[in-house]
mmCIF file of C-alpha atoms in Angstrom:
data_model
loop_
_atom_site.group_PDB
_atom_site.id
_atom_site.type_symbol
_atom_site.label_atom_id
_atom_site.label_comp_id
_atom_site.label_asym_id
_atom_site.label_seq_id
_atom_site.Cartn_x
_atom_site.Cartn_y
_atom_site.Cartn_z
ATOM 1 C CA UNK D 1 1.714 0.731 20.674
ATOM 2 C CA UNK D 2 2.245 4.069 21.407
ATOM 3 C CA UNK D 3 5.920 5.324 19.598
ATOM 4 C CA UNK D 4 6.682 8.525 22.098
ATOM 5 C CA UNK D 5 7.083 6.014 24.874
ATOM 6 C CA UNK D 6 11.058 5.337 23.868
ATOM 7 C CA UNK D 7 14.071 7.740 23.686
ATOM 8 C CA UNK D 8 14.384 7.806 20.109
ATOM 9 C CA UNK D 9 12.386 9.406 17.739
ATOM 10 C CA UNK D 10 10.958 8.662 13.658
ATOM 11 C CA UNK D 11 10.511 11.281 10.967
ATOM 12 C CA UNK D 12 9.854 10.605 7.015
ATOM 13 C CA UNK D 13 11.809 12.908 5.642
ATOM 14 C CA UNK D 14 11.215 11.955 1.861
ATOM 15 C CA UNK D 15 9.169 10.881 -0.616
ATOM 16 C CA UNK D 16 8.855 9.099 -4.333
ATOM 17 C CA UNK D 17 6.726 7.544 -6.964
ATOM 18 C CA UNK D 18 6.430 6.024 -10.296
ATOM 19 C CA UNK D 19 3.538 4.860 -12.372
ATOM 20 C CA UNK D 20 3.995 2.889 -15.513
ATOM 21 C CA UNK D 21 3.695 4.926 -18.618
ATOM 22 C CA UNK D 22 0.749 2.852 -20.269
ATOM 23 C CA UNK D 23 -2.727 3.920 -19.263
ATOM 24 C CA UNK D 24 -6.062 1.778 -20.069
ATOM 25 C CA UNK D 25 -8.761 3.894 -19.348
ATOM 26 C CA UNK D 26 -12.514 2.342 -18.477
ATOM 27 C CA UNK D 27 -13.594 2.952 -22.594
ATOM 28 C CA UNK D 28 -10.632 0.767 -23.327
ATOM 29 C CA UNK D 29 -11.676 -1.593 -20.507
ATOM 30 C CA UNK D 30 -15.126 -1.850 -22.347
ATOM 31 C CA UNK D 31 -13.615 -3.940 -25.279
ATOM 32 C CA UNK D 32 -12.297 -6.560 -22.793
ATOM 33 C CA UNK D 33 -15.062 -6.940 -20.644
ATOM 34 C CA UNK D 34 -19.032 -5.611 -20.581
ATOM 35 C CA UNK D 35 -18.468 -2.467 -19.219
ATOM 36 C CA UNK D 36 -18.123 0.890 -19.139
ATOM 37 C CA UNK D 37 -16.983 4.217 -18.019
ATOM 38 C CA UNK D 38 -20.057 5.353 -16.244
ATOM 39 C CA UNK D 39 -20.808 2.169 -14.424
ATOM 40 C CA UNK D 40 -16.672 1.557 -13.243
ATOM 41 C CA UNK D 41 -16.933 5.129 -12.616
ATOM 42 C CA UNK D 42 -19.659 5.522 -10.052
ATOM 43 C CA UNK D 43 -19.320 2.739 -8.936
ATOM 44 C CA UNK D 44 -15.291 2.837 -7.778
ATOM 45 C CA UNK D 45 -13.885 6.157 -8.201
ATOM 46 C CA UNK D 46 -11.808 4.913 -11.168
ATOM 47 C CA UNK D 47 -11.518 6.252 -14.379
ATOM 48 C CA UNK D 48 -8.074 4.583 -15.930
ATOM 49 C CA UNK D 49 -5.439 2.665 -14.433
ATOM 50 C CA UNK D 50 -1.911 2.162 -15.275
ATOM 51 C CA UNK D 51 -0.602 -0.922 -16.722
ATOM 52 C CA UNK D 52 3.412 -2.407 -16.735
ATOM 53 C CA UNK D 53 4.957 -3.393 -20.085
ATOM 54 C CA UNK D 54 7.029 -6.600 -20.499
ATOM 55 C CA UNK D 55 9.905 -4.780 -20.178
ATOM 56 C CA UNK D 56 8.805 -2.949 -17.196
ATOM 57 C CA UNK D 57 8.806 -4.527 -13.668
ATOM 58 C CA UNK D 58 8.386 -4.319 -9.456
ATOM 59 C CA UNK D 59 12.277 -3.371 -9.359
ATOM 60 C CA UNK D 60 12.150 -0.561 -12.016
ATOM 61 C CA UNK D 61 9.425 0.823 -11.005
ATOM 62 C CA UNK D 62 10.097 0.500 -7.468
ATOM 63 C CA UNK D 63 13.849 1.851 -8.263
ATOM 64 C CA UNK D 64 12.338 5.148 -9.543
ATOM 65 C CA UNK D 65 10.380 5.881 -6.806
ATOM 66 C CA UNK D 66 13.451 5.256 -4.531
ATOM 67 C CA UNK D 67 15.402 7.746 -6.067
ATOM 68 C CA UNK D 68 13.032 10.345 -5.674
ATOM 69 C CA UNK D 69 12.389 9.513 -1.865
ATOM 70 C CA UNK D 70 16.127 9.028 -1.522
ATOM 71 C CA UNK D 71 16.713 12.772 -3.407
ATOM 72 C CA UNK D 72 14.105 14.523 -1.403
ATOM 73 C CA UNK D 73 15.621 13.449 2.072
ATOM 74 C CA UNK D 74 18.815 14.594 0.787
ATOM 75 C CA UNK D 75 20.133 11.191 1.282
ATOM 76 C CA UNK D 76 23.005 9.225 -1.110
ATOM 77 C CA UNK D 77 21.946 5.348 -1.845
ATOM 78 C CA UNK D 78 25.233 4.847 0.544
ATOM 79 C CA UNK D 79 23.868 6.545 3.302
ATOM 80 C CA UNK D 80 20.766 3.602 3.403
ATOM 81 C CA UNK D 81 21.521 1.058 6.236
ATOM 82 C CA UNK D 82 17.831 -0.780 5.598
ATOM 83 C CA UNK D 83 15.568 -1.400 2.490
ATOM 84 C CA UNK D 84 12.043 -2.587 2.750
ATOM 85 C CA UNK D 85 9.598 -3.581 -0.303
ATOM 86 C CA UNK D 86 6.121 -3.854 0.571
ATOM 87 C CA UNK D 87 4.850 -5.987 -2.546
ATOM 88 C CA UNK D 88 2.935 -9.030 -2.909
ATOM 89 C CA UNK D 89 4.395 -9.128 -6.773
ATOM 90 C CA UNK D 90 7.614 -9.832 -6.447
ATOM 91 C CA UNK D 91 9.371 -10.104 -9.773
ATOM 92 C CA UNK D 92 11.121 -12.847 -8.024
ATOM 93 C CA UNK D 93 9.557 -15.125 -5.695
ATOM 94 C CA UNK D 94 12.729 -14.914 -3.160
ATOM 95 C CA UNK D 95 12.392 -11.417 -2.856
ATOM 96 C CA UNK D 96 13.248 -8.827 -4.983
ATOM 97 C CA UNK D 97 14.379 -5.959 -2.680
ATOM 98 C CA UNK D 98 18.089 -6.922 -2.611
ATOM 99 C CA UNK D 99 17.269 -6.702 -6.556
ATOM 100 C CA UNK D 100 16.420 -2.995 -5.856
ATOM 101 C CA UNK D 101 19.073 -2.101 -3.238
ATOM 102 C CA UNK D 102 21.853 -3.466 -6.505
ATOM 103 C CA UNK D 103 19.876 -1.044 -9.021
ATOM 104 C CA UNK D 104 20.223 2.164 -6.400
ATOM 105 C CA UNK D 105 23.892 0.813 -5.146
ATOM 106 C CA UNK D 106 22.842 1.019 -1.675
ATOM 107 C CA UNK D 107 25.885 -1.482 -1.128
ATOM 108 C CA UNK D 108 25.805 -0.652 3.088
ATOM 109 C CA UNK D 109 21.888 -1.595 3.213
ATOM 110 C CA UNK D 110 20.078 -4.584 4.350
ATOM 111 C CA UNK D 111 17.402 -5.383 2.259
ATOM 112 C CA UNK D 112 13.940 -7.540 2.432
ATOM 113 C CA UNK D 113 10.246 -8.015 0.963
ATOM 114 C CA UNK D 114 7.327 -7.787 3.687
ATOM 115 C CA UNK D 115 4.411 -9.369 2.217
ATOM 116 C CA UNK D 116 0.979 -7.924 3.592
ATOM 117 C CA UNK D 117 -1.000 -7.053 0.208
ATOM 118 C CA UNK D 118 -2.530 -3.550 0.439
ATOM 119 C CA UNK D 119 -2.235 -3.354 4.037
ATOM 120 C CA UNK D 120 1.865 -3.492 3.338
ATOM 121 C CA UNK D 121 3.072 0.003 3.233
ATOM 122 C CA UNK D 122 1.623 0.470 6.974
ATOM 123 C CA UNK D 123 2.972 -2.744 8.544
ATOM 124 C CA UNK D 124 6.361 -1.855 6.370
ATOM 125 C CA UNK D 125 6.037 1.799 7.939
ATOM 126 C CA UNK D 126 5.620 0.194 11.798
ATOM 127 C CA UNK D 127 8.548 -2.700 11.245
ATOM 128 C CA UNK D 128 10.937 0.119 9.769
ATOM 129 C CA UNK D 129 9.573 2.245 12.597
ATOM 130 C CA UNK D 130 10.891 -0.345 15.443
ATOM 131 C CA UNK D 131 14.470 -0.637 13.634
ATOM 132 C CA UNK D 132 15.388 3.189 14.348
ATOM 133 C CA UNK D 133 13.655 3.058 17.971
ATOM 134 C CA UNK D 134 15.580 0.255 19.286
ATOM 135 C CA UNK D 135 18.947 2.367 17.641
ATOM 136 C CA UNK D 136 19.783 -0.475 14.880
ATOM 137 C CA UNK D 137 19.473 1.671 11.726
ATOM 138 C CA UNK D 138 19.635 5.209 11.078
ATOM 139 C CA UNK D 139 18.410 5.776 7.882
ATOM 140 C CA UNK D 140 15.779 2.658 6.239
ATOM 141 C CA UNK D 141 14.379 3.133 2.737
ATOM 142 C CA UNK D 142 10.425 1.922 2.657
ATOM 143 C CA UNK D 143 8.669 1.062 -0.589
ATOM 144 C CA UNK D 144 5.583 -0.215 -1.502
ATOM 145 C CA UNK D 145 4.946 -1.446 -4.808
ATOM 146 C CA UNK D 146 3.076 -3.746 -6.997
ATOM 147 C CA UNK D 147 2.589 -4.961 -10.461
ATOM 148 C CA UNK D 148 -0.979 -6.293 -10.323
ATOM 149 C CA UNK D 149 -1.700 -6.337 -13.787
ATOM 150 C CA UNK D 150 0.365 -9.762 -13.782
ATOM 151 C CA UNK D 151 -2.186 -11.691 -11.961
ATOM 152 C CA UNK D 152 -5.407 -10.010 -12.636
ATOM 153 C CA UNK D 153 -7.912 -11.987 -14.787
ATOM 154 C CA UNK D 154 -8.719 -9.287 -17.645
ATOM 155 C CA UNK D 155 -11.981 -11.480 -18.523
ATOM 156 C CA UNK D 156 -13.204 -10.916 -14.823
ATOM 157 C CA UNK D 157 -15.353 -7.476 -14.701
ATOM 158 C CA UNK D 158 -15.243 -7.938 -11.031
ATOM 159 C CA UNK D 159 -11.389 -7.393 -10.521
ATOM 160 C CA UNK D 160 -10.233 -6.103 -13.711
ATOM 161 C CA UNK D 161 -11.504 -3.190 -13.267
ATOM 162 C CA UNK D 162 -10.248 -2.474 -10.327
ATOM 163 C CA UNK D 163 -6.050 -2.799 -9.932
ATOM 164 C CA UNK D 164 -3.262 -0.911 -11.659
ATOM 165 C CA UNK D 165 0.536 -1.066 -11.191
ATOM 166 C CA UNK D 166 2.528 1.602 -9.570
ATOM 167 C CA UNK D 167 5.138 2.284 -7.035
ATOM 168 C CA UNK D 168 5.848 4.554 -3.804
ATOM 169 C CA UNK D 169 8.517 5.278 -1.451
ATOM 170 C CA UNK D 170 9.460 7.157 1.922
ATOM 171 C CA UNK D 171 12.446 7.463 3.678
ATOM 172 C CA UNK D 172 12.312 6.979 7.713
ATOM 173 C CA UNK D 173 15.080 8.628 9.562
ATOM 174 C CA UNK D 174 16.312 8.754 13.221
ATOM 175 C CA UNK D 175 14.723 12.348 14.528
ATOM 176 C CA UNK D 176 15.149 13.842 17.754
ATOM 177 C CA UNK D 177 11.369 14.802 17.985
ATOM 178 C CA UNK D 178 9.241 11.267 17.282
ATOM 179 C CA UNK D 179 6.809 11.716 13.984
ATOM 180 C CA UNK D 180 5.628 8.612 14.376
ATOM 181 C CA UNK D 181 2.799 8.865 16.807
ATOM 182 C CA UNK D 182 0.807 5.571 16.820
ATOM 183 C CA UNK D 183 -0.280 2.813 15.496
ATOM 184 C CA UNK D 184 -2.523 -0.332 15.598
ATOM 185 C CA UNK D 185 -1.989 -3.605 13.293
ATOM 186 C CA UNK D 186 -4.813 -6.691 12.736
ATOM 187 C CA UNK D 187 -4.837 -9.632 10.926
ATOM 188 C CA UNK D 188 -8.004 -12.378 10.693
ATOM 189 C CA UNK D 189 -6.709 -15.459 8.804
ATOM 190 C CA UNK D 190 -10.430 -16.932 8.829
ATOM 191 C CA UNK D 191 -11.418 -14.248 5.993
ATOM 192 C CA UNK D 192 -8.868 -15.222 3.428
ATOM 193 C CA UNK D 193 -10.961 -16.331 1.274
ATOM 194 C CA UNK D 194 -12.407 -13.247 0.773
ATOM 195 C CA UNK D 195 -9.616 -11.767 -1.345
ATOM 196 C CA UNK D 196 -6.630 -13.931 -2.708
ATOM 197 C CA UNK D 197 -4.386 -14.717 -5.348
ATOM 198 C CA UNK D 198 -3.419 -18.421 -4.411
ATOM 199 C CA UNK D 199 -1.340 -21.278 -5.182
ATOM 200 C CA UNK D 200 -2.961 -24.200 -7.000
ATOM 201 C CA UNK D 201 -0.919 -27.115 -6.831
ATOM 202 C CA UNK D 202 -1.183 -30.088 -9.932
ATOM 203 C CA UNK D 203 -0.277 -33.757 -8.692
ATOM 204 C CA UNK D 204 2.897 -34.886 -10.417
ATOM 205 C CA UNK D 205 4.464 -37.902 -9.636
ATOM 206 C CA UNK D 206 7.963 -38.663 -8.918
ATOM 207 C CA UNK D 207 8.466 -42.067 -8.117
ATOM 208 C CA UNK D 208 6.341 -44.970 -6.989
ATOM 209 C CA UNK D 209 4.920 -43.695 -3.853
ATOM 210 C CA UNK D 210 6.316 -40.100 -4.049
ATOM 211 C CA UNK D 211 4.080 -37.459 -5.024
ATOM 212 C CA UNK D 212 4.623 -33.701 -5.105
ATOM 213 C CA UNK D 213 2.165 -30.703 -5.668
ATOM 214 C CA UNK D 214 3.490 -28.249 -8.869
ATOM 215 C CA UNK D 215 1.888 -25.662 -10.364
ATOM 216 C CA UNK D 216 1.134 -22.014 -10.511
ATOM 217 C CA UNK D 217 -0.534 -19.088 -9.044
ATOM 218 C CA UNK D 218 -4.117 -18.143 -9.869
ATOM 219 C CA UNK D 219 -5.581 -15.067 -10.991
ATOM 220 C CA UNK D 220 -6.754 -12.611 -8.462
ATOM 221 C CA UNK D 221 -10.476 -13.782 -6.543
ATOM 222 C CA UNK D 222 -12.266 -11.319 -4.531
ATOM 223 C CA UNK D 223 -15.813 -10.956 -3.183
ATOM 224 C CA UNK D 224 -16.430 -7.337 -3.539
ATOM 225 C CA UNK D 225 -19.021 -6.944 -0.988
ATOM 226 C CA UNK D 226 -17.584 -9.548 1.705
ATOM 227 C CA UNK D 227 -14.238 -6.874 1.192
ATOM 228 C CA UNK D 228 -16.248 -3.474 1.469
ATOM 229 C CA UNK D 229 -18.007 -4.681 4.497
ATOM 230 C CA UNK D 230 -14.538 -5.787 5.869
ATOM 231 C CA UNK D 231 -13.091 -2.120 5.437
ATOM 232 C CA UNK D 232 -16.051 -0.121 6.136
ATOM 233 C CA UNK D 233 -16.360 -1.606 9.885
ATOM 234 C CA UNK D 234 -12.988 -2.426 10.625
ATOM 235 C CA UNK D 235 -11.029 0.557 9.562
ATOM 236 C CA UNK D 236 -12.683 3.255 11.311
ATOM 237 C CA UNK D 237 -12.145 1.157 14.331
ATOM 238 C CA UNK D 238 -8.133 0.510 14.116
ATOM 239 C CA UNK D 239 -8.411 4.612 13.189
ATOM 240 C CA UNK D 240 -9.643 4.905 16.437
ATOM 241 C CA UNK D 241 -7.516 2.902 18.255
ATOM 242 C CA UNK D 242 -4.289 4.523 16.752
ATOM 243 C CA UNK D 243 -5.768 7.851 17.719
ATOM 244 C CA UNK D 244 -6.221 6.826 21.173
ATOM 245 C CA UNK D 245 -2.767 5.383 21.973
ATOM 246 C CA UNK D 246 -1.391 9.186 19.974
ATOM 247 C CA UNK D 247 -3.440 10.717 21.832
ATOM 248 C CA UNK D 248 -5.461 12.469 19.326
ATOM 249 C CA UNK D 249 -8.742 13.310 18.555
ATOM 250 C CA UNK D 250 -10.643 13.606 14.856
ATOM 251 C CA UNK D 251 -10.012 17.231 14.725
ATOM 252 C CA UNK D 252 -6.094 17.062 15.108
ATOM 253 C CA UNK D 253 -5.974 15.130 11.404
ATOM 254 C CA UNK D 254 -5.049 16.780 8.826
ATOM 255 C CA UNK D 255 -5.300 14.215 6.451
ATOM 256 C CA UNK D 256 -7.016 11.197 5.634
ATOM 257 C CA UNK D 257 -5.144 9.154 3.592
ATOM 258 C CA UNK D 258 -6.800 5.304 3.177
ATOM 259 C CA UNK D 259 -5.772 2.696 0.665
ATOM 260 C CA UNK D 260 -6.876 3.406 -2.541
ATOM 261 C CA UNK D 261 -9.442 1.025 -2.744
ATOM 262 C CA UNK D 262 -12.724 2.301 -4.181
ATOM 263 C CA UNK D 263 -14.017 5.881 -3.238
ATOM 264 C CA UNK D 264 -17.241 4.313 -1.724
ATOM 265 C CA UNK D 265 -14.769 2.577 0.700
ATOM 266 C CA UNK D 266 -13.048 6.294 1.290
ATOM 267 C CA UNK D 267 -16.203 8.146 1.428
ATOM 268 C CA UNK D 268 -18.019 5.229 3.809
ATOM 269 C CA UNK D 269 -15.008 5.917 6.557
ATOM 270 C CA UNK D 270 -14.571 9.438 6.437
ATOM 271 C CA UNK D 271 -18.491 9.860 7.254
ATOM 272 C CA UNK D 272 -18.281 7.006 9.918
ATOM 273 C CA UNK D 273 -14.901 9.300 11.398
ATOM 274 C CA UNK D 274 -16.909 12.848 10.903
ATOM 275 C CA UNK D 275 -13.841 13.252 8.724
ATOM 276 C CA UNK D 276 -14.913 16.621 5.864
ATOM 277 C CA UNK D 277 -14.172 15.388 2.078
ATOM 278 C CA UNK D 278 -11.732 18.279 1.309
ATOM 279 C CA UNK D 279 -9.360 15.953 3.904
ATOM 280 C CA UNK D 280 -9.789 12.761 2.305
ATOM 281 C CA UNK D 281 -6.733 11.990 -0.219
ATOM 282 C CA UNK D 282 -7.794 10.018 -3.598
ATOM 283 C CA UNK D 283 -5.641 9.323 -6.584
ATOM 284 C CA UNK D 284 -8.131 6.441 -7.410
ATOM 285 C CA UNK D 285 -9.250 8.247 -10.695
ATOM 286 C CA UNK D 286 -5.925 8.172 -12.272
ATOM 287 C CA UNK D 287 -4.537 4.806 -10.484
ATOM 288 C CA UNK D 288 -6.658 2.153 -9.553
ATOM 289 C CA UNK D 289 -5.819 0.292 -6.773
ATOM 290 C CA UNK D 290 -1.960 -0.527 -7.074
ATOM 291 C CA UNK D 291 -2.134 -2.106 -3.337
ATOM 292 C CA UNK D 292 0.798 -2.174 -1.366
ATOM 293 C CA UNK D 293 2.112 1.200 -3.776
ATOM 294 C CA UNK D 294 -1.413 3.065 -3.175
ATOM 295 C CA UNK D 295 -0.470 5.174 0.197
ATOM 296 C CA UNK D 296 2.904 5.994 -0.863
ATOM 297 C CA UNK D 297 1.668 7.080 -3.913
ATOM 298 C CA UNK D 298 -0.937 9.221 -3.232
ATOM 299 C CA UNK D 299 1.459 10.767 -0.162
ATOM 300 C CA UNK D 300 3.630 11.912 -2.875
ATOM 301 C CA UNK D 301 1.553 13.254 -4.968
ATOM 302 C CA UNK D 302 0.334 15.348 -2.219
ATOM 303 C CA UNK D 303 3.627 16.317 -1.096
ATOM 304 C CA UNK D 304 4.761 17.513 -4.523
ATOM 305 C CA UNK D 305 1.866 19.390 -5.341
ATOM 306 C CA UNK D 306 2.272 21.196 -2.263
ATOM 307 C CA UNK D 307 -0.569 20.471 -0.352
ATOM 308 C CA UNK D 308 0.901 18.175 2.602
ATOM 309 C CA UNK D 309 2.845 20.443 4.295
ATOM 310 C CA UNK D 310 6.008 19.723 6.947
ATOM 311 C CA UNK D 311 4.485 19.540 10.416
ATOM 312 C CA UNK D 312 0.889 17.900 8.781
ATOM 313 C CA UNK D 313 -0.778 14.983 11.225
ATOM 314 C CA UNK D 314 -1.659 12.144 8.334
ATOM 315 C CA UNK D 315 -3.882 9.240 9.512
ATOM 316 C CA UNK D 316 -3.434 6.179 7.180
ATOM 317 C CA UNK D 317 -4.741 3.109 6.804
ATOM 318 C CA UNK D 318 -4.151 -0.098 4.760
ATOM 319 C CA UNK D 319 -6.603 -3.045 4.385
ATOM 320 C CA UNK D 320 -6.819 -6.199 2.104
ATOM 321 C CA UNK D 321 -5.652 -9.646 1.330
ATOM 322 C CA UNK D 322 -4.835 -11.434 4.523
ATOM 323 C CA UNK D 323 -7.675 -10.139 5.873
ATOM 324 C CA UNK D 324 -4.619 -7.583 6.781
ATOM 325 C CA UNK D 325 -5.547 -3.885 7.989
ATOM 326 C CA UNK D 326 -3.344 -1.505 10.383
ATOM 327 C CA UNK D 327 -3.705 2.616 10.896
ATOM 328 C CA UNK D 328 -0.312 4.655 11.844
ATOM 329 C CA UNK D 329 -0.354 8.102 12.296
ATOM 330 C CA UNK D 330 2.490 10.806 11.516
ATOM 331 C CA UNK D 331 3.325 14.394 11.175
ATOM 332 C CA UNK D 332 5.225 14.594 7.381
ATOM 333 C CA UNK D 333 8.758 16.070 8.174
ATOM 334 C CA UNK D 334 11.030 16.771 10.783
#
């Protein structure tokens, strides 16, 4: 859909992020699993990751990087009429946004989870996008985050290398001019088995005759190369796709800012997009891949450091569990 097609207009206005304090680095990965540095290293992009303490969780984490978003816009927690989480670790499995909008005392705003693993920020960004075109809400607070380290199985070299925890926010904001110049969402059900973290029900019986499934949620399961195949040929394509309905070329980008998946994955796109490295946003040394927190991350980081400037075309793109992926593109600022 293209978004300059309506009256009213979308610009992110603000920014946030929090990463747990912990770090485990790949050396300290090496005592849990046979590793080590040099082979996580070139291999992902990924030299540490940071990890969530007991007493941290989704809705702290996610809280902090709300308040820096909501700061940045120049925006009161009152002023919110919408919260979204993107997060597929909900520290509560009815949702844990409303948890968030008590902890910020956004008393006015709605709140919900949107559950779309790492492809979530960019399906959050779109839904929050249709809210302020159709006039409903002025102001919507969108955060990704996740605390993967909760369901990762640390004596699995394949995935335990790879996630961290971490949180990101933007707020969206009714604009005159539209920021928000196009996107393009997918979704292929027949794949899920390629990446998951699913429900594995035990047999426990009621009654004569009644029997119910109860149990818990699995570690993490991915095939690595199924996944990097996945990315590599479908992302440049939904890239594409958003830059046609924006009406954009390559050159007009800015930025390239992909899920922080693996740097292969990053590097593999940007080549297949003609897309120079010195535009291609990665955090993935210090991070990992905190999923659904990884764009909104990495945005702010860029923002704060003062390399994204106002006026910037970004092309992002989110891909994972599901098999979800979706591209938006958007100029930072008014």
């Amino acid at each position: 859909m293209n978004l300059q097609q309506s009256g009213l207009g979308v610009a992110i206005t603000g920014s946030g992020s929090a990463s747990p304090l912990t770090a485990l680095d790949n050396e300290g990965l090496s005592k849990l699993v046979e590793t080590s540095d040099e082979w996580i290293a070139s291999r992902t992009g990924i030299r540490q990751r940071r990890l969530a303490t007991p007493a941290e969780s989704v809705t702290t984490i996610a809280t902090q990087a709300a308040q820096g978003a909501i700061a940045m816009a120049g925006l009161t927690p009152m002023d919110l009429d919408l919260i979204i989480l993107a997060t597929s670790t909900a520290d509560d499995l009815f949702g844990s946004a409303s948890q968030i909008q008590a902890e910020l005392g956004a008393q006015k705003a709605v709140a919900f989870d949107l559950t779309a693993a790492c492809s979530g920020f960019v399906f959050g960004l779109v839904t929050a996008a249709q809210f302020i075109r159709t006039g409903t809400y002025q102001n919507i607070l969108l955060i990704g985050a996740d605390v993967l380290s909760r369901w990762v199985d640390w004596n699995d070299r394949r995935t335990c290398i790879l996630f961290g925890d971490g949180a990101g926010a933007v707020i969206l904001q009714a604009n005159e001019h539209d920021r928000l110049l196009g996107f393009e969402l997918r979704s292929d059900g027949t794949q899920n088995k390629c990446l998951n973290l699913a429900y594995q029900p035990e047999p426990k019986e009621l009654v004569d005759g009644v029997t119910i499934g109860q149990g818990s949620f699995q570690p993490i399961t991915m095939n690595g190369q199924e996944v990097y195949r996945f990315a590599i040929r479908r992302v440049p394509e939904v890239i594409e796709k958003a830059l046609f309905r924006a009406n954009l070329s390559v050159e007009d980008i800015d930025w390239l800012l992909l899920h922080q998946a693996n740097q292969r994955i990053l590097d593999a796109v940007g080549e297949r997009l003609n897309i120079p490295s010195h535009k291609i946003i990665s955090n993935l040394a210090k991070h990992g891949n905190t999923s659904a927190a990884s764009i909104p991350l990495a945005l702010d980081e860029e923002i704060r450091q003062g390399k994204i400037q106002s006026g910037d075309t970004i092309v992002t793109a989110g891909f994972g569990a599901g098999l979800t992926w979706g591209a938006a593109i958007f100029q930072w600022g008014r």
